[in-house]
CSV table of C-alpha atoms and ligand atoms in Angstrom, one decimal:
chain,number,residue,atom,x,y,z
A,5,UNK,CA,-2.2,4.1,12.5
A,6,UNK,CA,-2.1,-0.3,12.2
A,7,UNK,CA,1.4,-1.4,10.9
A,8,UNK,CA,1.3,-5.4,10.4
A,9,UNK,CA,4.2,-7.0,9.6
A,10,UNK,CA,4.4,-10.3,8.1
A,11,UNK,CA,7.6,-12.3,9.4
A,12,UNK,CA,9.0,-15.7,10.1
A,13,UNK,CA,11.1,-14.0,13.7
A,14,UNK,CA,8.0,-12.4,15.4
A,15,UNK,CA,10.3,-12.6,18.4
A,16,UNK,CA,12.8,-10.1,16.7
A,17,UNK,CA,10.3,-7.5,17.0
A,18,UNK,CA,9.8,-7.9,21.0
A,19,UNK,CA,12.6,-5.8,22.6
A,20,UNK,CA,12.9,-2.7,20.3
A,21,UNK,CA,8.7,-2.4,20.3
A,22,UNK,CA,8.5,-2.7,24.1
A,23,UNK,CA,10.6,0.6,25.2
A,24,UNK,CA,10.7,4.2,25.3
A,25,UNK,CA,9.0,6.0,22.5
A,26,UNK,CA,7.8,2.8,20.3
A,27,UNK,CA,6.0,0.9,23.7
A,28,UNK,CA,4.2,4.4,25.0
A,29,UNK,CA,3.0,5.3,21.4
A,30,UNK,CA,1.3,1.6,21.4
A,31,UNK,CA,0.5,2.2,25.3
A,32,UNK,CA,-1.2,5.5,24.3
A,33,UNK,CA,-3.4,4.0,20.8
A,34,UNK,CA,-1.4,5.9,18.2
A,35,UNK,CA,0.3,2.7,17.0
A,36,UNK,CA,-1.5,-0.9,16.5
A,37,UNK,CA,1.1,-2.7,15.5
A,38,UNK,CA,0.2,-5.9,14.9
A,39,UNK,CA,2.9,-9.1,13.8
A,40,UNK,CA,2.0,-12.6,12.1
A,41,UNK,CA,4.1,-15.5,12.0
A,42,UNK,CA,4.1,-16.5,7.8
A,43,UNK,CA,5.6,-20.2,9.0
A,44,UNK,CA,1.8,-20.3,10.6
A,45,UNK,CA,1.0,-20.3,6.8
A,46,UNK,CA,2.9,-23.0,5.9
A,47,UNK,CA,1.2,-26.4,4.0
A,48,UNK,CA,3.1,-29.3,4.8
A,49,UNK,CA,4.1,-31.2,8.0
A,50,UNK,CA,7.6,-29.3,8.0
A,51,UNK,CA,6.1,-26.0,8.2
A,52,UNK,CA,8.4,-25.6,4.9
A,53,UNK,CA,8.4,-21.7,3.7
A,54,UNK,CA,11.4,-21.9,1.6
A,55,UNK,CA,12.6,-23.4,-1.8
A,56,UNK,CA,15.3,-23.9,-3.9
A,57,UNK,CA,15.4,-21.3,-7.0
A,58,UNK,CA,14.4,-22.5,-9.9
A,59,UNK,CA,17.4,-22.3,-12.4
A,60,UNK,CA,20.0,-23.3,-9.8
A,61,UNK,CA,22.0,-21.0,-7.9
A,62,UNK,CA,22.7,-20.3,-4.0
A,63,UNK,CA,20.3,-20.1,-1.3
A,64,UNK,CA,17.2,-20.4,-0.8
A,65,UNK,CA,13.5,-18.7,-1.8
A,66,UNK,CA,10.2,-17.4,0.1
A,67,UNK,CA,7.6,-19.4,-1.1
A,68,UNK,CA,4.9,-17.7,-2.5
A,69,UNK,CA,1.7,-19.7,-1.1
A,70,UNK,CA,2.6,-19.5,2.7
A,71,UNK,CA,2.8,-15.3,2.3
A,72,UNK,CA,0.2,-15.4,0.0
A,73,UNK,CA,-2.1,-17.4,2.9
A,74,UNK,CA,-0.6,-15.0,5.5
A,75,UNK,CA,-1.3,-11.6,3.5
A,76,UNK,CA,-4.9,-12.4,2.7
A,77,UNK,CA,-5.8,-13.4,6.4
A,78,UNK,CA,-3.9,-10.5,7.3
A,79,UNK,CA,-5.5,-7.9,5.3
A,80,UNK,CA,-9.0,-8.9,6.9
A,81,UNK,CA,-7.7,-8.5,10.5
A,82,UNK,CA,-8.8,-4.9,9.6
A,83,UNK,CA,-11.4,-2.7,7.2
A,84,UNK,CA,-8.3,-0.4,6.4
A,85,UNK,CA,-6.7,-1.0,3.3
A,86,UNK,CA,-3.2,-1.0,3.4
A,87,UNK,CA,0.1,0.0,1.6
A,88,UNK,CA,2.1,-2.7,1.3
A,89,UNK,CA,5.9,-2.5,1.8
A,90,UNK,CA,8.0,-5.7,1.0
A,91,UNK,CA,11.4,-5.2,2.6
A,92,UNK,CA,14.5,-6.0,-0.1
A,93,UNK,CA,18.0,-4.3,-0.5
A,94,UNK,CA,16.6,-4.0,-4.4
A,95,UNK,CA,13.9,-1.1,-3.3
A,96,UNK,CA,14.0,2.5,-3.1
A,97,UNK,CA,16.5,3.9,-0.2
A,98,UNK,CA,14.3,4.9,2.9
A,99,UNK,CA,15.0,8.4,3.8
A,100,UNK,CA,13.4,10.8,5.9
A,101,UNK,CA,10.9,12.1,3.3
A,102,UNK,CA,9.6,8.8,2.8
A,103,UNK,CA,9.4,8.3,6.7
A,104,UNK,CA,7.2,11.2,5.9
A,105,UNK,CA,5.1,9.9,3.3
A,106,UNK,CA,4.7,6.9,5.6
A,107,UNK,CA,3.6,8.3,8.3
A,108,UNK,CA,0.7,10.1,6.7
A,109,UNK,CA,-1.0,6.5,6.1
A,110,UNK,CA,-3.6,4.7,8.3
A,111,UNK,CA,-2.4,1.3,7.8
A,112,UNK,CA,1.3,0.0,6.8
A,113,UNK,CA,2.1,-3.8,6.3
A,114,UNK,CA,5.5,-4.9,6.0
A,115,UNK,CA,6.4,-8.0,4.3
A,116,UNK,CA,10.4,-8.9,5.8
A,117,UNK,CA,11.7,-12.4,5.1
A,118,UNK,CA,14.8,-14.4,5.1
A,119,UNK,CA,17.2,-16.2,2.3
A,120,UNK,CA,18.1,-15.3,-0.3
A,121,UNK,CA,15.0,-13.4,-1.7
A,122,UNK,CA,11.8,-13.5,-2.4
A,123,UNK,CA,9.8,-15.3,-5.3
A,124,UNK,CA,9.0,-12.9,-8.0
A,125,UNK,CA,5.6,-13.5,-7.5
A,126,UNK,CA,4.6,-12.2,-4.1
A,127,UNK,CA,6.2,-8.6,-5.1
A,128,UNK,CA,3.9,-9.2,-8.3
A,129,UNK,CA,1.2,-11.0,-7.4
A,130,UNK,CA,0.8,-8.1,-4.2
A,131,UNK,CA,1.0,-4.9,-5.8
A,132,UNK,CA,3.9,-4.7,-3.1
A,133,UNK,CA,6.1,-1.3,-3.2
A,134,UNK,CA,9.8,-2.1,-2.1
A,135,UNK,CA,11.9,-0.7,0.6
A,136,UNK,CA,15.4,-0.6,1.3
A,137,UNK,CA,17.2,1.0,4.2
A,138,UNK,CA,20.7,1.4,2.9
A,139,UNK,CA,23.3,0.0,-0.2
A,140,UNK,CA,24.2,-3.3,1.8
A,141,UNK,CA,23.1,-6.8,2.5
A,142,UNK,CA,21.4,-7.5,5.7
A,143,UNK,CA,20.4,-11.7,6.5
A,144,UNK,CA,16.5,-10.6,6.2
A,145,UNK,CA,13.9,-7.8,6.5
A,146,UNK,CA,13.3,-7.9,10.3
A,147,UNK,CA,15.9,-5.3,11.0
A,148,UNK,CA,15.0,-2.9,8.2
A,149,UNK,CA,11.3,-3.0,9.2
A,150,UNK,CA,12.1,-2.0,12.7
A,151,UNK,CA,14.1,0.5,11.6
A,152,UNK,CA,11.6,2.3,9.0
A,153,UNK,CA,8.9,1.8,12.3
A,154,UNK,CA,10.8,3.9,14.4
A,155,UNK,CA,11.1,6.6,12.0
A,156,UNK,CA,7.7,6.7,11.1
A,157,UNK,CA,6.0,5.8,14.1
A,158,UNK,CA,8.2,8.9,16.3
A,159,UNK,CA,6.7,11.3,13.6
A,160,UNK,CA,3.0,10.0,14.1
A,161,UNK,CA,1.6,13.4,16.3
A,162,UNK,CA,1.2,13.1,19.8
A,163,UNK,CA,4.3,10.6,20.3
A,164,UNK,CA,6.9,12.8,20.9
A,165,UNK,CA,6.1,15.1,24.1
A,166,UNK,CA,6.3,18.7,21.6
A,167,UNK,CA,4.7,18.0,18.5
A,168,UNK,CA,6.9,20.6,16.8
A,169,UNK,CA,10.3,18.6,17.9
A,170,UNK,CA,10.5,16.5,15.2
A,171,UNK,CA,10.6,19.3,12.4
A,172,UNK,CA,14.1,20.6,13.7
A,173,UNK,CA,15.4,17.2,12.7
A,174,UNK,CA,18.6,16.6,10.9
A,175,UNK,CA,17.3,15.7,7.4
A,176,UNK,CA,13.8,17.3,7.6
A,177,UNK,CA,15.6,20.6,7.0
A,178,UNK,CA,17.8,19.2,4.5
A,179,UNK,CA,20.5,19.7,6.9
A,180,UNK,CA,22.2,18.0,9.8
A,181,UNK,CA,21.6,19.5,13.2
A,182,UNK,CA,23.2,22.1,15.0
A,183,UNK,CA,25.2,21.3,17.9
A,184,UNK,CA,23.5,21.0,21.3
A,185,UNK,CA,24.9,21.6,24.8
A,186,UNK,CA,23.1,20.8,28.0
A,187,UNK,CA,24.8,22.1,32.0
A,188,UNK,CA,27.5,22.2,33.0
A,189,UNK,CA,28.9,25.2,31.3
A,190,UNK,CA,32.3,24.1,31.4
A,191,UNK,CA,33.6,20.2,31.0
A,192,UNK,CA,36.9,19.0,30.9
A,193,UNK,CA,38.0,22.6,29.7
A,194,UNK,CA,35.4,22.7,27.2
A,195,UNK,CA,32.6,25.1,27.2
A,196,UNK,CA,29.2,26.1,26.1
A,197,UNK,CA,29.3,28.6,23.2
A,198,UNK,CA,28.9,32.2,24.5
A,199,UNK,CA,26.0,33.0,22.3
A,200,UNK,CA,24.4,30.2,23.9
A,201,UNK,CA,24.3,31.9,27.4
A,202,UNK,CA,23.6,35.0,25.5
A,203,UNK,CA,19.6,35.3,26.2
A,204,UNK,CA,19.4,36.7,22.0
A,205,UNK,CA,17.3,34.2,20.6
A,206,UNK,CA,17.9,36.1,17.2
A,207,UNK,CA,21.2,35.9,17.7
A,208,UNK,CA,20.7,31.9,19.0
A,209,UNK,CA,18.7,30.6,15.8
A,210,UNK,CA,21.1,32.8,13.2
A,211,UNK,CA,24.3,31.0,15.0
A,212,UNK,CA,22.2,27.4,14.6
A,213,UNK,CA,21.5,27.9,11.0
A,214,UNK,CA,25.1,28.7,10.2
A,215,UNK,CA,26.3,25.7,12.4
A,216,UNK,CA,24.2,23.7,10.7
A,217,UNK,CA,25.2,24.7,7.2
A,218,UNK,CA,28.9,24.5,7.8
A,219,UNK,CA,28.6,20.9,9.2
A,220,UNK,CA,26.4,19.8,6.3
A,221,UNK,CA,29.1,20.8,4.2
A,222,UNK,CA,32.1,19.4,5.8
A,223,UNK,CA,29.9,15.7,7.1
A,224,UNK,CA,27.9,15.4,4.2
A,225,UNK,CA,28.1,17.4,1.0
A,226,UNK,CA,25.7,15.3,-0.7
A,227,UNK,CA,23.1,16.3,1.4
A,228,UNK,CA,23.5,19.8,-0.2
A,229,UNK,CA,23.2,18.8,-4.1
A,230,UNK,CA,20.0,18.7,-5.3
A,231,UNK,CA,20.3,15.7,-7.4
A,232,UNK,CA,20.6,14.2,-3.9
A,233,UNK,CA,16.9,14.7,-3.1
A,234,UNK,CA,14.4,12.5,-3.5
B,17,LIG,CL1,15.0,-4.0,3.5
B,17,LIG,N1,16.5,-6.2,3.4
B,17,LIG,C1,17.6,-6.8,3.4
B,17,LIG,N2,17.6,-8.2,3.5
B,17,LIG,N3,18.8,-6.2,3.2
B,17,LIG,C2,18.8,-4.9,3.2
B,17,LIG,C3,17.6,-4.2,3.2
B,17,LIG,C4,16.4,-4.8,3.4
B,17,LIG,N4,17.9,-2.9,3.1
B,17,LIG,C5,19.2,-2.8,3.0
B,17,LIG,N5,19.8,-4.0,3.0
């Protein structure tokens, strides 16, 4: 898979791409991931990239020319077409379904930019689809665009050691996960569920399905009305 991300803070992107599972699946050719600076796309001598909105009111806009310039170069950089993802709290809530969806792609660019929004015209003028992560306001895309990587990238086969771990996921079952113990048997006076030392793995995968029912329930009830799924 190439992700490309349009940005303004390439630097953002440094630390979370260059560890653990997100650095080997670029060390390994899964992931290209590939991020442009759209302030490189800027006209004037003040590398301006920014405007006020037209109609008054707070804040500032994303100008459409310099993302314009940027997306077009950007798109050549490879033969792939890709689906293009601007990053807004107005889009559809990322969840693990459309981590899914995401991942079955050969080519992701993400549009993230700061202020207070972007003109009307680069969402149009695109054909962009919009993502959001969650019902609050973060100060620009950067974050949410790392955050939908992750998710998709740790799904991509081959980047996670079993390929079969990530289906046991809370969320890909529609429920949150059962609880896990690892050694020692007893800590602090607490131990390891007896069925766990048991050696029934019919017994085992019965008690982790009910576990993870009951906690769906109690944690998050929504999870278990159908309305809820997207
Ligand atoms: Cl994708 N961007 C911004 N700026 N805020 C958000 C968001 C995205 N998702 C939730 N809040």
């Amino acid at each position: 898979m190439r992700i490309d991300v349009l940005t303004l803070f390439p630097e953002m992107f440094e630390s979370p791409l260059s560890h653990s599972i997100l650095k080997r699946a670029q060390e390994t050719g899964i992931v290209d991931i590939v991020l442009t600076n759209i302030r490189d796309f800027a006209t004037d001598s003040y590398k301006k990239v920014d405007d006020k909105p037209y109609g008054g009111g707070p804040g500032m806009v994303m100008m459409p020319g310099p993302v314009f310039d940027c997306f077009e170069y950007v798109e050549k950089l490879s033969p792939e077409e890709g689906r293009v993802i601007l990053l807004t709290p107005q889009g559809q809530k990322f969840n693990q379904a459309k981590a899914a969806e995401l991942g079955a792609e050969n080519r992701l660019i993400f549009i993230a930019g700061k202020y207070e929004g972007f003109d009307e015209r680069i969402r149009i003028g695109l054909g962009a689809e919009q993502i959001s992560i969650g019902d609050y306001v973060l100060s620009g895309g950067e974050l949410a665009a790392m955050i939908i990587i992750d998710a998709v990238v740790r799904l991509l086969a081959g980047v996670l050691g079993d390929e079969d771990s990530p289906k046991d996921d809370s969320f890909s079952t529609g429920l949150l996960e059962y609880p896990q113990y690892t050694r020692p048997e007893v800590f602090r006076g607490m131990k390891v569920p007896d069925i766990l030392l048991s050696g029934d793995h019919g017994k085992i995968a019965e008690w982790r399905r009910r576990q993870a029912l009951e906690r769906t329930k109690k944690w998050r009830p929504d999870l278990l009305k159908d309305n809820n799924k997207e």
